[in-house]
């Protein structure tokens, strides 16, 4: 950040003292970057020195619920508010517990990506999406609204659909161009022009499991000098890291698989350093470290701060992310294969099924990080979200749904417990029949997110529910 003019001479003492902390942080970062995914998930940047020197030796990152930070004197206050020393000031702006989580996510999403990353944690996945897209939609010249558009796959989370279709298009008049076949790069090409500000892709999408060739999409975006933003909530960095394939920004709903224990909501925005954009901004961080830019400016002014308590829950939950995603993905694969054999089910959509039309492209990208397939590659894992369509009228799907005994009926996913919903009457209710048809979300479709129970028990529950027909 640029420094405020004419700082008091006493400020320098604090700036010098901060150099030691910053040097420690840099060496911790260099050390951690050589480590494996699981190690990063367990430790992040919270080191032994951080514990002993600043946190009374706490082995686990402490929960800082305090709304604000106190300073020793006017000089330290001045240094802090000029962002000349590491500081957190006030929990709407930053917080130590949230900061530890931000570093874990930056490291995991940037794992072996060949570039640096930065991360901002927000109150929810939706606020992360809003924080990621808004800075690209500002008018670039004085004198009235400009032509601008963005291009997004139509198979997005229901909340994202509302945000784009209502908050952006209807209320602000921004041209949202929907891509119906995101796996077809030609479909994107026909929608982009010189007024396009960014491309948005959700993959795998919730609930349709839409998928695209992320590298080809990033190349296309960059050929227009615009960023590719990917919502990778359903994959988590354990199964896919879009930045490693060229994406500029990744957003997550931390509420889902990353916090599979289901006790907190949260969101995250992770950006590569630097991003590609032709939007002009007088702050160099905008391009160099987009997540930090958002954190220091719009996020501070808009206020979608995460609760430190929620950050703590997410941090603690994601330490075992890799092994959890391995387990629940394997369970989901088993359940999907089983449902495929049931005559009352006319379609099963799961990226892990060779019969699924996007299996080929997903196979290229969905791999369990740091796993070994015995041939020098990584094992394919496709996550725990699937859907199946029940034969007959919509009432049949409702009947099966109502007969689940162990599987929860909830508009939820990413849980350690198996959860199911009917998207047409829940997550995708608001968008109307026509948009549901375009997005391929018929009322016969039951979305199932398979948890960490023994898969035989999940299968037994599904079987008995399907027998009710
Ligand atoms: C749930 C979800 C969101 C929204 O996240 P919240 O934490 O509920 O705000 C965004 N994208 C995807 C893919 C989701 O599943």
XYZ file of C-alpha atoms and ligand atoms in Angstrom:
484
model
C 0.000 0.000 0.000
C 1.226 3.491 -0.597
C 2.211 5.239 2.599
C 0.388 8.216 3.999
C 2.238 11.514 3.582
C 4.501 12.889 6.336
C 4.528 10.162 8.946
C 5.699 10.942 12.455
C 9.381 9.982 13.002
C 8.444 7.510 15.760
C 6.674 5.348 13.204
C 9.976 4.074 11.852
C 10.668 2.086 15.042
C 7.570 -0.016 14.387
C 8.347 -0.379 10.724
C 11.794 -1.732 11.651
C 10.368 -4.125 14.239
C 7.903 -5.411 11.653
C 10.751 -6.322 9.325
C 11.662 -9.238 11.582
C 8.105 -10.581 11.525
C 7.898 -10.159 7.768
C 11.247 -11.918 7.264
C 10.049 -14.775 9.490
C 6.880 -15.004 7.446
C 8.800 -15.081 4.179
C 11.046 -17.865 5.380
C 8.040 -19.819 6.711
C 6.402 -19.401 3.334
C 9.483 -20.632 1.483
C 9.734 -23.601 3.858
C 6.042 -24.512 3.534
C 6.032 -24.263 -0.235
C 8.340 -27.278 -0.399
C 5.863 -29.349 1.633
C 3.052 -31.602 0.552
C -0.637 -30.760 0.329
C -1.568 -32.529 3.589
C 1.140 -30.682 5.480
C -0.085 -27.341 4.159
C -3.652 -28.228 5.107
C -2.548 -29.092 8.647
C -0.176 -26.158 9.260
C -0.676 -23.376 6.732
C 1.532 -20.483 7.769
C 0.935 -20.965 11.486
C 4.410 -21.947 12.604
C 6.129 -22.861 15.852
C 7.579 -19.320 15.978
C 4.140 -17.832 15.426
C 2.831 -19.999 18.273
C 5.645 -19.291 20.738
C 6.270 -15.619 20.028
C 2.774 -14.344 19.466
C 0.290 -16.921 20.698
C 1.458 -18.209 24.088
C 2.573 -21.467 22.519
C -0.882 -22.513 21.389
C -0.479 -25.602 19.189
C -3.790 -24.945 17.471
C -4.440 -21.526 15.972
C -6.242 -19.421 18.595
C -9.694 -18.041 18.005
C -9.538 -14.241 18.121
C -13.064 -13.075 18.722
C -11.999 -9.544 19.584
C -13.536 -7.008 17.253
C -10.430 -4.855 17.279
C -6.718 -4.621 17.992
C -5.103 -2.217 20.468
C -1.857 -0.322 19.818
C 0.941 0.725 22.183
C 0.989 4.388 21.186
C 0.141 6.912 18.484
C 3.172 5.933 16.415
C 2.182 2.290 16.242
C -1.411 3.254 15.449
C -0.198 5.487 12.638
C 2.113 2.782 11.237
C -0.695 0.247 11.382
C -3.332 2.386 9.715
C -0.882 3.292 6.955
C -0.510 -0.512 6.443
C 3.242 -0.195 7.085
C 3.303 -3.044 9.602
C 1.409 -6.349 9.715
C -1.785 -5.504 11.505
C -5.399 -6.499 11.642
C -6.965 -3.374 13.204
C -10.568 -4.359 13.196
C -12.294 -7.644 12.372
C -14.242 -6.238 9.439
C -10.889 -5.460 7.824
C -8.827 -8.426 9.005
C -8.528 -10.868 11.885
C -5.702 -13.214 12.945
C -7.825 -16.390 12.932
C -9.263 -15.556 9.518
C -5.754 -14.729 8.347
C -4.494 -18.218 9.247
C -7.339 -19.692 7.211
C -6.572 -17.379 4.282
C -3.029 -18.634 4.150
C -4.012 -22.293 4.216
C -6.379 -21.711 1.302
C -3.875 -19.630 -0.669
C -1.304 -22.406 -0.270
C -3.682 -25.252 -1.106
C -5.193 -23.589 -4.160
C -1.736 -22.543 -5.330
C -0.215 -25.950 -4.642
C 2.362 -26.729 -7.377
C 0.636 -24.125 -9.546
C 3.844 -22.473 -10.671
C 2.748 -19.055 -9.428
C 2.030 -17.272 -6.175
C -1.501 -16.853 -4.863
C -3.341 -14.676 -2.380
C -6.628 -15.297 -0.607
C -9.509 -13.428 0.945
C -11.999 -15.185 3.210
C -15.539 -13.803 3.288
C -18.768 -14.402 5.192
C -20.248 -16.745 2.574
C -19.682 -18.207 -0.854
C -22.068 -15.664 -2.353
C -20.150 -12.749 -0.876
C -16.933 -14.232 -2.293
C -18.549 -14.371 -5.741
C -19.812 -10.791 -5.477
C -16.394 -9.644 -4.261
C -14.709 -11.444 -7.164
C -16.871 -10.076 -9.981
C -17.781 -6.537 -8.888
C -14.349 -4.931 -9.337
C -14.430 -5.858 -13.041
C -17.789 -4.206 -13.624
C -16.903 -0.624 -12.771
C -17.228 2.043 -15.434
C -13.855 2.948 -16.845
C -14.598 6.499 -17.987
C -16.527 9.380 -16.550
C -19.797 10.286 -18.244
C -22.425 7.649 -17.879
C -22.845 3.907 -17.981
C -20.703 1.936 -20.389
C -21.349 -1.102 -22.470
C -20.037 -4.090 -20.651
C -20.817 -7.752 -20.397
C -19.596 -10.940 -18.865
C -19.930 -14.504 -20.002
C -20.945 -17.305 -17.665
C -21.941 -20.921 -17.937
C -25.660 -21.196 -17.215
C -25.140 -24.252 -15.033
C -24.345 -22.339 -11.892
C -25.436 -22.624 -8.294
C -28.970 -21.188 -7.863
C -27.742 -18.268 -5.758
C -25.148 -17.387 -8.363
C -27.814 -17.503 -11.052
C -29.951 -15.036 -9.071
C -26.974 -12.820 -8.402
C -26.080 -12.627 -12.086
C -29.598 -12.555 -13.545
C -31.225 -10.221 -11.012
C -28.571 -8.204 -9.177
C -26.383 -7.699 -12.216
C -28.632 -7.904 -15.249
C -32.046 -6.773 -14.061
C -31.008 -4.211 -11.468
C -27.821 -2.867 -13.001
C -28.413 -3.498 -16.678
C -25.206 -5.455 -17.123
C -25.310 -7.802 -20.064
C -24.951 -11.362 -18.755
C -24.282 -13.799 -21.566
C -25.086 -17.374 -20.727
C -23.197 -20.270 -22.196
C -25.332 -23.359 -22.396
C -22.662 -25.864 -23.413
C -19.588 -24.811 -21.451
C -17.625 -27.907 -22.490
C -17.865 -26.566 -26.052
C -15.293 -23.819 -26.350
C -17.016 -22.564 -29.528
C -20.079 -21.683 -27.455
C -17.905 -19.334 -25.354
C -16.277 -17.845 -28.425
C -19.602 -16.707 -29.858
C -20.447 -14.812 -26.655
C -17.209 -12.888 -26.056
C -16.438 -9.473 -27.495
C -14.279 -6.460 -26.638
C -16.753 -5.338 -23.945
C -16.442 -8.635 -22.061
C -14.982 -8.132 -18.598
C -14.499 -11.735 -17.430
C -15.512 -15.351 -17.978
C -17.200 -17.260 -15.168
C -17.274 -21.034 -14.938
C -18.575 -23.264 -12.177
C -17.036 -26.739 -12.262
C -18.188 -29.298 -11.441
C -21.458 -27.422 -11.309
C -24.107 -27.899 -8.696
C -26.214 -29.915 -9.470
C -25.595 -30.728 -13.157
C -21.887 -31.587 -12.853
C -21.148 -29.369 -15.770
C -17.499 -29.264 -16.653
C -15.180 -27.545 -19.104
C -11.643 -27.787 -20.299
C -10.290 -25.214 -17.884
C -6.992 -24.767 -19.696
C -8.672 -24.084 -23.038
C -11.062 -21.682 -21.320
C -8.226 -19.819 -19.586
C -6.387 -19.530 -22.898
C -9.504 -18.153 -24.555
C -10.042 -15.628 -21.738
C -6.435 -14.502 -21.931
C -6.602 -14.075 -25.696
C -9.212 -11.378 -24.943
C -7.157 -10.090 -22.010
C -9.877 -10.953 -19.506
C -9.678 -13.140 -16.399
C -11.210 -16.563 -15.971
C -13.062 -16.923 -12.670
C -13.851 -20.471 -11.568
C -16.201 -21.553 -8.809
C -14.519 -24.804 -7.762
C -16.579 -25.399 -4.615
C -17.555 -28.947 -5.541
C -14.015 -29.996 -6.411
C -12.100 -28.376 -3.538
C -8.335 -27.944 -4.013
C -7.893 -31.602 -3.050
C -9.329 -32.664 -6.436
C -8.705 -29.758 -8.800
C -6.739 -26.527 -8.690
C -7.853 -24.324 -11.617
C -5.087 -21.765 -11.089
C -2.518 -24.423 -11.995
C -4.286 -24.695 -15.372
C -4.383 -20.967 -16.045
C -7.471 -19.672 -14.201
C -7.009 -16.247 -12.641
C -9.430 -16.367 -9.737
C -11.017 -19.249 -7.859
C -14.014 -18.827 -5.580
C -15.298 -21.274 -3.030
C -18.237 -21.695 -0.790
C -16.332 -22.833 2.287
C -19.707 -23.863 3.630
C -19.597 -27.044 1.550
C -16.975 -29.820 1.390
C -14.189 -27.660 2.816
C -16.204 -27.356 6.032
C -17.808 -30.762 5.680
C -18.647 -30.871 9.393
C -21.393 -28.378 8.595
C -20.997 -25.959 11.495
C -20.147 -22.751 9.636
C -20.750 -20.768 6.484
C -17.983 -18.980 4.651
C -16.486 -18.134 1.306
C -13.080 -17.623 -0.229
C -11.545 -15.862 -3.193
C -8.083 -16.976 -4.262
C -6.214 -15.234 -7.050
C -3.069 -15.898 -8.994
C -0.380 -13.265 -8.895
C -0.799 -11.464 -11.244
C -4.187 -11.791 -12.945
C -4.976 -10.966 -16.568
C -7.345 -8.020 -16.997
C -7.712 -4.941 -19.133
C -9.784 -3.135 -16.538
C -7.794 -0.131 -15.428
C -7.397 0.490 -11.723
C -5.010 2.972 -10.166
C -4.051 0.546 -7.428
C -1.289 -1.801 -8.645
C -2.532 -4.566 -6.325
C -5.626 -4.887 -8.503
C -3.594 -6.760 -11.069
C -0.658 -7.940 -8.964
C -2.580 -9.486 -6.074
C -6.296 -9.243 -6.722
C -7.422 -10.990 -3.500
C -5.378 -8.541 -1.440
C -6.725 -5.614 -3.434
C -10.267 -6.731 -2.667
C -9.372 -7.275 0.975
C -7.787 -3.857 1.465
C -10.421 -1.861 -0.401
C -13.870 -3.036 -1.584
C -14.210 -5.735 1.064
C -13.266 -3.257 3.768
C -15.833 -0.782 2.448
C -18.629 -3.269 1.693
C -18.229 -5.273 4.886
C -18.834 -8.965 4.055
C -16.393 -10.035 6.763
C -16.274 -13.615 7.907
C -16.900 -14.356 11.550
C -13.588 -15.485 13.114
C -15.534 -18.268 14.766
C -16.588 -19.588 11.373
C -13.046 -19.215 10.093
C -11.847 -21.346 13.005
C -14.363 -24.088 12.235
C -13.364 -24.122 8.560
C -9.667 -24.122 9.417
C -10.045 -27.043 11.750
C -12.254 -28.987 9.363
C -10.084 -28.731 6.285
C -6.898 -30.150 7.798
C -7.923 -33.589 6.549
C -9.484 -32.350 3.308
C -7.486 -34.631 1.014
C -8.286 -37.880 2.784
C -11.914 -36.852 3.272
C -12.386 -36.027 -0.405
C -10.780 -39.353 -1.275
C -13.201 -41.239 0.962
C -16.416 -39.457 0.025
C -15.551 -39.543 -3.682
C -14.947 -43.282 -3.557
C -18.258 -43.712 -1.718
C -20.096 -41.590 -4.275
C -18.595 -43.602 -7.138
C -19.936 -46.781 -5.578
C -23.396 -45.321 -5.017
C -23.579 -43.904 -8.561
C -22.583 -47.235 -10.087
C -25.227 -48.966 -8.028
C -28.023 -46.526 -8.927
C -27.201 -46.916 -12.594
C -28.419 -50.508 -12.356
C -31.794 -49.617 -10.873
C -34.597 -49.766 -13.494
C -36.571 -47.049 -11.680
C -33.746 -44.596 -12.293
C -33.571 -43.344 -15.881
C -30.436 -41.261 -15.611
C -27.492 -40.957 -13.241
C -25.231 -37.960 -13.590
C -21.833 -38.371 -12.038
C -18.518 -37.295 -13.485
C -16.986 -40.562 -12.366
C -19.230 -42.693 -14.586
C -17.635 -43.519 -17.956
C -21.125 -43.223 -19.504
C -21.459 -39.594 -18.385
C -20.882 -37.256 -21.318
C -18.340 -35.134 -19.469
C -16.349 -38.011 -18.014
C -13.531 -37.570 -20.537
C -12.823 -33.938 -19.789
C -13.310 -34.403 -16.037
C -10.823 -37.276 -16.083
C -8.208 -34.855 -17.288
C -8.619 -32.527 -14.330
C -10.261 -34.279 -11.379
C -7.443 -36.047 -9.579
C -6.695 -36.659 -5.953
C -3.712 -34.487 -5.158
C -0.536 -36.321 -4.095
C -2.013 -39.730 -4.805
C -0.318 -42.481 -6.753
C -1.986 -44.624 -9.379
C 1.073 -46.883 -9.577
C 2.082 -45.519 -12.957
C 3.435 -42.153 -11.931
C 0.067 -40.424 -12.213
C -2.601 -39.384 -9.752
C -5.783 -41.311 -9.048
C -8.975 -39.873 -10.511
C -11.530 -38.803 -7.937
C -14.713 -36.999 -8.889
C -16.119 -35.572 -5.678
C -19.245 -36.545 -3.792
C -21.949 -34.717 -5.676
C -24.136 -36.702 -8.041
C -27.734 -36.692 -9.177
C -30.227 -39.227 -10.391
C -33.574 -38.973 -12.149
C -36.502 -41.058 -11.086
C -38.716 -42.566 -13.762
C -42.255 -41.304 -14.186
C -43.935 -38.065 -13.101
C -42.281 -35.667 -10.597
C -44.408 -37.221 -7.816
C -42.284 -40.351 -8.061
C -39.102 -38.444 -7.291
C -40.861 -36.789 -4.348
C -41.998 -40.165 -3.045
C -38.506 -41.647 -3.189
C -37.163 -38.518 -1.555
C -39.749 -38.633 1.240
C -38.856 -42.241 1.970
C -35.203 -41.717 2.793
C -34.599 -42.864 6.355
C -30.945 -42.014 6.931
C -30.217 -39.590 4.097
C -31.157 -36.047 5.107
C -33.542 -33.941 3.059
C -31.907 -30.508 2.987
C -30.672 -27.868 0.569
C -27.171 -28.694 1.533
C -24.172 -30.461 0.132
C -20.555 -31.166 0.915
C -21.459 -32.772 4.205
C -19.829 -35.618 6.049
C -23.414 -36.947 6.192
C -25.331 -37.911 3.071
C -27.783 -35.188 2.093
C -30.274 -34.977 -0.760
C -32.515 -32.354 -2.280
C -34.842 -31.840 -5.242
C -33.259 -28.775 -6.870
C -36.322 -27.847 -8.964
C -38.297 -27.102 -5.781
C -35.412 -25.825 -3.664
C -32.098 -24.386 -4.847
C -33.383 -23.742 -8.365
C -36.970 -22.827 -7.519
C -36.616 -19.072 -8.004
C -35.171 -19.140 -11.482
C -38.350 -20.392 -13.148
C -39.143 -23.238 -15.465
C -37.521 -21.904 -18.606
C -34.154 -21.289 -16.947
C -34.411 -24.707 -15.265
C -35.034 -26.292 -18.627
C -32.001 -24.551 -20.111
C -29.944 -25.618 -17.138
C -31.328 -29.169 -17.338
C -32.796 -29.321 -13.835
C -36.076 -31.268 -14.272
C -38.361 -31.991 -11.292
C -37.460 -35.709 -11.532
C -33.900 -34.962 -10.540
C -32.705 -35.731 -7.017
C -29.355 -34.303 -6.072
C -27.412 -36.484 -3.705
C -24.212 -35.646 -1.927
C -22.732 -38.818 -0.502
C -21.110 -38.576 2.912
C -18.555 -40.598 4.816
C -20.956 -43.296 6.007
C -20.248 -46.829 4.818
C -21.472 -46.765 1.194
C -23.415 -50.005 1.678
C -25.657 -48.224 4.175
C -26.267 -45.319 1.803
C -27.109 -47.809 -0.942
C -29.494 -49.679 1.358
C -31.349 -46.470 2.179
C -31.644 -45.570 -1.524
C -32.810 -49.068 -2.419
C -35.546 -49.147 0.171
C -36.734 -45.658 -0.875
C -36.844 -46.694 -4.539
C -38.805 -49.802 -3.578
C -41.591 -47.494 -2.332
C -42.559 -46.840 -5.970
C -23.400 -23.133 -1.953
C -22.689 -22.668 -3.128
C -22.402 -21.312 -3.320
C -22.847 -20.251 -2.346
O -22.171 -20.374 -1.132
P -22.792 -19.891 0.286
O -21.697 -20.213 1.230
O -24.042 -20.657 0.505
O -23.036 -18.432 0.143
C -21.693 -20.951 -4.444
N -21.299 -21.852 -5.347
C -21.558 -23.169 -5.202
C -21.079 -24.136 -6.234
C -22.262 -23.610 -4.092
O -22.531 -24.926 -3.968
